[in-house]
Short mmCIF file of C-alpha atoms in Angstrom, two decimals:
data_model
loop_
_atom_site.label_atom_id
_atom_site.label_comp_id
_atom_site.label_asym_id
_atom_site.label_seq_id
_atom_site.Cartn_x
_atom_site.Cartn_y
_atom_site.Cartn_z
CA MET N 1 -97.76 8.47 -8.34
CA ALA N 2 -95.25 10.15 -10.82
CA GLN N 3 -94.21 8.32 -13.95
CA GLU N 4 -90.60 7.73 -15.06
CA HIS N 5 -89.84 8.66 -18.74
CA GLY N 6 -93.43 8.15 -19.53
CA ALA N 7 -93.31 4.48 -18.26
CA PRO N 8 -96.46 3.22 -16.40
CA ALA N 9 -96.00 3.25 -12.65
CA GLY N 10 -96.78 -0.43 -12.59
CA ASP N 11 -93.70 -1.10 -14.90
CA ARG N 12 -91.45 0.99 -12.63
CA CYS N 13 -92.58 -1.06 -9.54
CA ALA N 14 -91.98 -4.22 -11.46
CA ARG N 15 -88.58 -3.06 -12.34
CA GLU N 16 -87.75 -2.08 -8.71
CA ALA N 17 -89.00 -5.52 -7.56
CA ASP N 18 -86.97 -7.41 -9.94
CA HIS N 19 -83.92 -5.36 -8.94
CA GLY N 20 -84.48 -6.03 -5.31
CA ALA N 21 -84.88 -9.79 -5.97
CA CYS N 22 -81.84 -9.58 -8.01
CA VAL N 23 -79.78 -8.02 -5.11
CA VAL N 24 -81.13 -10.58 -2.66
CA LYS N 25 -80.05 -13.49 -5.01
CA ASN N 26 -76.51 -11.98 -5.40
CA LYS N 27 -76.17 -11.66 -1.57
CA LEU N 28 -77.52 -15.19 -1.04
CA GLN N 29 -75.04 -16.47 -3.75
CA LEU N 30 -72.13 -14.58 -2.22
CA LEU N 31 -72.93 -16.14 1.19
CA VAL N 32 -73.02 -19.62 -0.26
CA ARG N 33 -69.68 -19.03 -2.06
CA ARG N 34 -68.19 -17.76 1.30
CA ALA N 35 -69.46 -20.76 3.13
CA ALA N 36 -68.23 -23.06 0.51
CA ALA N 37 -64.74 -21.38 0.61
CA ASN N 38 -64.60 -21.82 4.33
CA ILE N 39 -65.45 -25.37 4.26
CA LEU N 40 -62.99 -25.96 1.31
CA ASN N 41 -60.21 -24.12 2.92
CA ASP N 42 -60.60 -25.86 6.28
CA TYR N 43 -58.32 -28.78 5.52
CA THR N 44 -55.24 -30.24 7.34
CA PRO N 45 -51.94 -29.42 5.47
CA PRO N 46 -49.04 -31.95 5.58
CA THR N 47 -46.14 -31.64 8.07
CA LEU N 48 -43.33 -29.89 6.38
CA GLY N 49 -39.52 -30.79 6.62
CA CYS N 50 -36.46 -28.37 6.31
CA SER N 51 -38.21 -25.84 8.64
CA GLU N 52 -34.88 -25.13 10.59
CA GLU N 53 -33.03 -24.68 7.17
CA LEU N 54 -35.59 -22.07 6.28
CA LEU N 55 -35.42 -20.05 9.40
CA ALA N 56 -31.77 -20.03 9.27
CA GLU N 57 -31.75 -18.72 5.72
CA LEU N 58 -34.38 -16.01 6.65
CA GLU N 59 -32.19 -14.89 9.69
CA ALA N 60 -29.36 -14.50 7.14
CA ALA N 61 -31.79 -12.55 4.79
CA THR N 62 -32.42 -9.95 7.41
CA ARG N 63 -28.86 -8.91 6.96
CA PHE N 64 -29.23 -8.41 3.19
CA GLY N 65 -28.77 -4.85 2.00
CA PRO N 66 -28.71 -1.73 4.34
CA ALA N 67 -29.62 -2.11 7.74
CA GLY N 68 -33.44 -1.47 8.34
CA SER N 69 -34.08 -1.82 4.48
CA GLU N 70 -37.65 -2.85 3.44
CA TRP N 71 -36.45 -6.36 2.49
CA ALA N 72 -34.56 -6.93 5.69
CA ARG N 73 -37.70 -5.87 7.71
CA PHE N 74 -39.89 -8.19 5.37
CA ALA N 75 -37.52 -11.21 6.13
CA ALA N 76 -37.75 -10.43 9.88
CA GLU N 77 -41.45 -10.22 9.83
CA ILE N 78 -41.74 -13.53 8.00
CA SER N 79 -39.31 -15.13 10.24
CA ASN N 80 -41.16 -14.01 13.51
CA ALA N 81 -44.45 -15.07 11.99
CA LEU N 82 -43.07 -18.66 11.07
CA ARG N 83 -41.60 -19.00 14.71
CA ARG N 84 -44.97 -17.98 16.33
CA ASN N 85 -47.14 -20.02 13.95
CA GLY N 86 -45.03 -22.77 12.49
CA THR N 87 -44.64 -23.57 8.77
CA GLU N 88 -47.42 -25.91 8.07
CA GLN N 89 -49.61 -22.92 6.94
CA PHE N 90 -46.94 -20.60 5.81
CA LEU N 91 -48.76 -19.50 2.72
CA ARG N 92 -51.56 -18.16 4.75
CA LEU N 93 -49.48 -16.12 7.13
CA PRO N 94 -50.36 -12.41 6.54
CA PRO N 95 -46.79 -11.22 5.64
CA ILE N 96 -46.48 -13.84 2.92
CA ALA N 97 -50.17 -13.83 1.68
CA LYS N 98 -50.22 -10.09 1.31
CA THR N 99 -47.02 -10.07 -0.85
CA LEU N 100 -47.55 -13.14 -3.02
CA HIS N 101 -51.19 -13.56 -3.71
CA SER N 102 -53.31 -10.77 -2.27
CA ARG N 103 -55.29 -9.78 -5.10
CA GLN N 104 -56.07 -12.86 -7.05
CA ARG N 105 -58.99 -14.56 -5.40
CA SER N 106 -61.51 -12.04 -6.86
CA HIS N 107 -60.27 -12.83 -10.49
CA THR N 108 -60.21 -16.54 -10.44
CA ARG N 109 -63.60 -16.99 -12.08
CA ARG N 110 -62.84 -14.49 -14.93
CA TYR N 111 -59.33 -16.30 -15.48
CA LEU N 112 -61.14 -19.55 -15.69
CA THR N 113 -63.79 -18.27 -18.08
CA TYR N 114 -60.99 -17.10 -20.44
CA LEU N 115 -58.97 -20.35 -19.96
CA LEU N 116 -61.96 -22.59 -20.94
CA ALA N 117 -62.77 -20.57 -23.97
CA SER N 118 -59.08 -20.63 -25.22
CA LYS N 119 -58.06 -23.14 -27.93
CA ARG N 120 -54.52 -23.17 -26.39
CA PHE N 121 -55.83 -24.33 -22.95
CA SER N 122 -55.21 -28.06 -23.34
CA PRO N 123 -56.35 -30.93 -21.11
CA THR N 124 -52.67 -31.22 -20.00
CA ILE N 125 -52.47 -27.79 -18.73
CA HIS N 126 -55.91 -28.12 -16.98
CA LYS N 127 -54.55 -31.19 -15.24
CA ALA N 128 -51.41 -29.42 -14.07
CA LEU N 129 -53.43 -26.76 -12.35
CA THR N 130 -54.16 -29.14 -9.54
CA GLU N 131 -52.75 -27.43 -6.42
CA SER N 132 -50.46 -29.09 -3.72
CA PRO N 133 -51.60 -28.76 -0.08
CA VAL N 134 -48.11 -27.78 0.87
CA GLY N 135 -48.10 -24.55 2.92
CA LYS N 136 -51.87 -24.75 2.85
CA PRO N 137 -52.84 -22.39 0.01
CA LEU N 138 -56.28 -20.95 -0.24
CA VAL N 139 -58.49 -22.66 -2.84
CA ASN N 140 -61.49 -20.99 -4.53
CA PRO N 141 -64.93 -22.48 -4.77
CA HIS N 142 -65.01 -21.60 -8.50
CA TYR N 143 -62.32 -24.33 -8.96
CA PRO N 144 -61.55 -26.11 -5.76
CA LEU N 145 -58.72 -28.18 -7.14
CA SER N 146 -56.51 -25.20 -7.54
CA SER N 147 -55.48 -21.94 -5.85
CA PRO N 148 -56.04 -18.47 -7.38
CA LEU N 149 -52.40 -17.90 -7.92
CA LEU N 150 -51.99 -21.22 -9.70
CA VAL N 151 -54.96 -20.46 -11.94
CA GLN N 152 -53.36 -17.04 -12.72
CA HIS N 153 -50.14 -18.96 -13.77
CA GLY N 154 -52.32 -21.16 -16.11
CA TYR N 155 -53.53 -17.79 -17.72
CA HIS N 156 -50.09 -16.45 -18.08
CA LEU N 157 -48.95 -19.62 -19.91
CA THR N 158 -52.07 -19.68 -22.06
CA ARG N 159 -51.56 -16.00 -23.11
CA LEU N 160 -47.92 -16.98 -24.03
CA LEU N 161 -49.14 -19.79 -26.20
CA GLU N 162 -51.80 -17.76 -27.89
CA SER N 163 -49.32 -14.90 -28.78
CA THR N 164 -46.31 -16.95 -29.98
CA ASP N 165 -45.24 -20.21 -31.27
CA PHE N 166 -43.84 -21.21 -27.93
CA ASP N 167 -43.30 -24.97 -27.46
CA LEU N 168 -42.63 -26.09 -23.89
CA SER N 169 -41.21 -29.36 -25.11
CA ARG N 170 -38.49 -27.54 -27.00
CA LEU N 171 -37.51 -25.04 -24.41
CA ARG N 172 -33.90 -25.14 -22.91
CA LEU N 173 -33.94 -22.17 -20.55
CA VAL N 174 -36.36 -20.48 -18.36
CA VAL N 175 -35.26 -17.21 -16.36
CA GLU N 176 -37.86 -16.14 -13.99
CA PHE N 177 -37.51 -12.66 -12.54
CA GLY N 178 -39.13 -12.76 -9.16
CA GLY N 179 -40.26 -16.33 -8.46
CA GLY N 180 -42.99 -15.81 -5.92
CA TYR N 181 -43.09 -18.95 -3.76
CA GLY N 182 -42.04 -21.21 -6.66
CA SER N 183 -45.65 -21.94 -8.14
CA PHE N 184 -44.68 -21.03 -11.92
CA PHE N 185 -41.62 -23.35 -11.53
CA ARG N 186 -43.94 -26.21 -10.26
CA LEU N 187 -46.42 -25.64 -13.03
CA LEU N 188 -43.89 -26.04 -15.77
CA ARG N 189 -42.31 -29.04 -14.06
CA ASN N 190 -45.67 -30.82 -13.81
CA LEU N 191 -46.01 -30.13 -17.60
CA GLY N 192 -42.78 -32.03 -18.19
CA TYR N 193 -40.13 -29.29 -18.17
CA ARG N 194 -36.84 -30.70 -16.91
CA ASN N 195 -34.21 -28.18 -18.45
CA ARG N 196 -32.42 -25.25 -16.94
CA TYR N 197 -34.50 -22.97 -14.80
CA VAL N 198 -33.00 -19.85 -12.96
CA ILE N 199 -34.93 -17.72 -10.47
CA CYS N 200 -33.58 -14.35 -9.85
CA ASP N 201 -34.88 -13.04 -6.53
CA LEU N 202 -33.89 -11.45 -3.25
CA PRO N 203 -32.56 -13.78 -0.49
CA VAL N 204 -35.81 -13.86 1.53
CA MET N 205 -37.73 -14.94 -1.44
CA CYS N 206 -35.13 -17.51 -2.51
CA ALA N 207 -35.29 -19.07 0.94
CA LEU N 208 -39.08 -19.42 0.78
CA GLN N 209 -38.98 -21.01 -2.63
CA ARG N 210 -36.17 -23.60 -1.70
CA PHE N 211 -38.36 -24.38 1.40
CA TYR N 212 -41.61 -24.88 -0.83
CA LEU N 213 -40.08 -26.80 -3.48
CA ARG N 214 -38.11 -29.22 -1.09
CA ASN N 215 -41.60 -30.19 0.27
CA VAL N 216 -43.54 -30.23 -2.83
CA PHE N 217 -41.22 -32.40 -4.64
CA PRO N 218 -39.71 -34.61 -1.81
CA THR N 219 -37.61 -37.62 -2.78
CA GLU N 220 -36.11 -38.28 0.69
CA PRO N 221 -35.96 -36.56 4.04
CA GLY N 222 -34.01 -33.27 3.67
CA ALA N 223 -33.91 -33.50 -0.11
CA GLN N 224 -32.64 -30.63 -2.27
CA PRO N 225 -34.81 -28.88 -4.66
CA PRO N 226 -34.94 -30.19 -8.35
CA ALA N 227 -31.45 -30.32 -9.77
CA ASN N 228 -32.31 -28.24 -12.81
CA LEU N 229 -33.17 -25.29 -10.68
CA GLN N 230 -30.61 -22.47 -9.72
CA TRP N 231 -31.10 -19.22 -7.80
CA TRP N 232 -29.54 -15.99 -8.29
CA ALA N 233 -29.78 -13.44 -5.66
CA ASN N 234 -27.59 -10.60 -7.11
CA ASP N 235 -27.55 -8.39 -9.97
CA ASP N 236 -24.99 -10.28 -12.24
CA TYR N 237 -26.84 -9.54 -15.40
CA GLY N 238 -23.66 -10.49 -17.47
CA GLY N 239 -24.29 -13.95 -16.23
CA LEU N 240 -27.96 -14.01 -17.44
CA ARG N 241 -26.61 -12.75 -20.83
CA GLN N 242 -24.45 -15.78 -20.87
CA GLU N 243 -27.13 -18.20 -20.00
CA ALA N 244 -29.29 -16.92 -22.85
CA ALA N 245 -26.59 -17.14 -25.25
CA GLN N 246 -25.74 -20.92 -24.21
CA HIS N 247 -29.15 -22.19 -23.82
CA SER N 248 -31.96 -21.81 -26.56
CA PRO N 249 -34.83 -21.70 -27.01
CA SER N 250 -35.28 -19.54 -23.91
CA LEU N 251 -37.93 -17.80 -22.01
CA PHE N 252 -37.72 -14.69 -19.81
CA VAL N 253 -40.61 -14.23 -17.26
CA ALA N 254 -41.31 -11.35 -15.17
CA THR N 255 -44.91 -11.10 -13.89
CA TRP N 256 -45.38 -8.13 -11.45
CA SER N 257 -41.76 -8.15 -10.47
CA LEU N 258 -39.68 -6.24 -12.89
CA SER N 259 -42.45 -3.51 -12.67
CA GLU N 260 -41.71 -3.22 -8.91
CA THR N 261 -38.02 -2.53 -9.04
CA PRO N 262 -35.77 0.63 -9.33
CA PRO N 263 -34.38 2.08 -12.49
CA THR N 264 -31.03 0.68 -11.86
CA VAL N 265 -32.42 -2.83 -11.87
CA ARG N 266 -34.54 -2.14 -14.98
CA SER N 267 -31.71 -0.69 -16.94
CA GLY N 268 -29.63 -3.74 -16.26
CA ILE N 269 -32.33 -6.31 -17.34
CA ALA N 270 -33.20 -4.41 -20.46
CA ALA N 271 -29.55 -5.13 -21.91
CA VAL N 272 -30.16 -8.82 -21.39
CA VAL N 273 -33.71 -9.71 -22.40
CA GLY N 274 -33.30 -9.00 -26.07
CA LEU N 275 -31.23 -12.23 -26.18
CA PHE N 276 -34.08 -14.50 -25.12
CA SER N 277 -36.54 -16.43 -27.70
CA TYR N 278 -39.47 -15.35 -25.67
CA ILE N 279 -40.52 -12.74 -23.32
CA LEU N 280 -43.53 -12.88 -20.91
CA CYS N 281 -44.16 -9.75 -18.79
CA ALA N 282 -47.06 -8.73 -16.77
CA TYR N 283 -47.24 -5.30 -14.91
CA GLN N 284 -49.47 -2.72 -13.12
CA ARG N 285 -50.00 0.58 -14.71
CA THR N 286 -47.93 2.49 -12.01
CA PHE N 287 -45.70 1.55 -9.07
CA GLY N 288 -44.87 4.44 -6.77
CA SER N 289 -43.85 7.27 -8.96
CA TYR N 290 -42.96 5.07 -11.85
CA ASP N 291 -45.00 5.08 -15.05
CA ASN N 292 -44.73 1.29 -16.04
CA VAL N 293 -46.76 1.66 -19.19
CA GLN N 294 -44.05 4.21 -20.47
CA TYR N 295 -41.14 2.04 -19.34
CA PHE N 296 -42.57 -1.30 -20.94
CA THR N 297 -43.48 0.54 -24.15
CA SER N 298 -39.84 1.97 -24.24
CA LEU N 299 -38.48 -1.59 -23.73
CA GLN N 300 -40.61 -2.75 -26.64
CA GLN N 301 -39.35 -0.17 -28.89
CA THR N 302 -35.68 -0.87 -27.99
CA LEU N 303 -36.12 -4.57 -29.04
CA PRO N 304 -37.53 -4.18 -32.85
CA HIS N 305 -36.37 -7.81 -33.57
CA PHE N 306 -39.31 -9.03 -31.43
CA ASN N 307 -42.90 -9.48 -32.59
CA TRP N 308 -45.02 -7.87 -29.67
CA GLN N 309 -48.33 -8.30 -28.12
CA HIS N 310 -48.81 -5.38 -25.73
CA ALA N 311 -52.28 -4.90 -24.11
CA GLU N 312 -54.18 -4.40 -21.13
CA CYS N 313 -55.35 -7.69 -19.30
CA PRO N 314 -58.93 -8.19 -20.02
CA VAL N 315 -59.38 -9.85 -16.67
CA TYR N 316 -57.32 -7.43 -14.43
CA ARG N 317 -57.96 -3.73 -15.15
CA ASN N 318 -54.90 -1.35 -15.29
CA ASN N 319 -52.76 -4.28 -15.55
CA PHE N 320 -51.01 -5.32 -18.73
CA TYR N 321 -49.12 -7.97 -20.67
CA LEU N 322 -45.98 -7.52 -22.76
CA ILE N 323 -45.36 -10.82 -24.65
CA GLY N 324 -42.70 -11.02 -27.39
CA GLN N 325 -40.97 -13.46 -29.73
CA ASN N 326 -37.58 -13.02 -31.11
CA THR N 327 -37.53 -12.88 -34.91
CA ARG N 328 -33.82 -13.34 -35.32
CA GLY N 329 -34.15 -17.07 -34.94
CA GLN N 330 -32.37 -17.05 -31.43
CA GLY N 331 -33.07 -20.61 -30.25
CA MET N 332 -35.85 -21.15 -32.53
#
């Protein structure tokens, strides 16, 4: 039998046997995790209210923008899925799941490893990561009390705390550009935030957020979402400028949202974000033909009055964080 790099044949066989055992062990662990995930995720979600209001809003959202536009088609796809399947498991419906949290399950373990090693990941944040069963979100066997997306939001917040002197108890305004289904708002509210919160999004997403938050924070049948929350479904960036000027300290959040918009939207936002006290952006390297690294580097350079942390995410390859703190004393 030939020898490999001068090693005895017996050593080579032992290495191959060890490798084979390791492969078998990893496959068994994967099967156990999948079985655990199936068991954990087979739970009965609560019955939800305000379903008719949601469907009416989605019907209106199909008329948003040019006929046949991508977001009008998306609204129609969601509306049809909800009418066929009901609303109780809406977070698992394919058109919603693939848009809002399609890539996060495989990263949960690494996010948790980072969080548990961070000095800024407090027991209070840890407790706030407990997920709600509303909409039947997927849970992960690595941390069954939470969902992959909520764990990622805890990671966003921890990175902000590590990079700046951010203090949620002093914050007066949050503007979230692209609000998902309302999970980040829920996290901050569960951490005690009650001041002004604005979500800028398209009508179809605003409808989903209102529906989720009405059910996750119910006070009475048909209750409205929390009173401190407002939606903007337009491009009135002058209004956002006024918000930032009137309420401080302030936080601008855009995680995988601004990086998925056309140049006209980006240019409007760039003229506003420099007024905020803190900026938290996460983005992918490219989106279609857009070079996002170039765009966010340019944004950073146009705001020299911020202290910046701009680096690739250690958990999520080819994705980046741009986190800034205003040094002009705006709201601080």
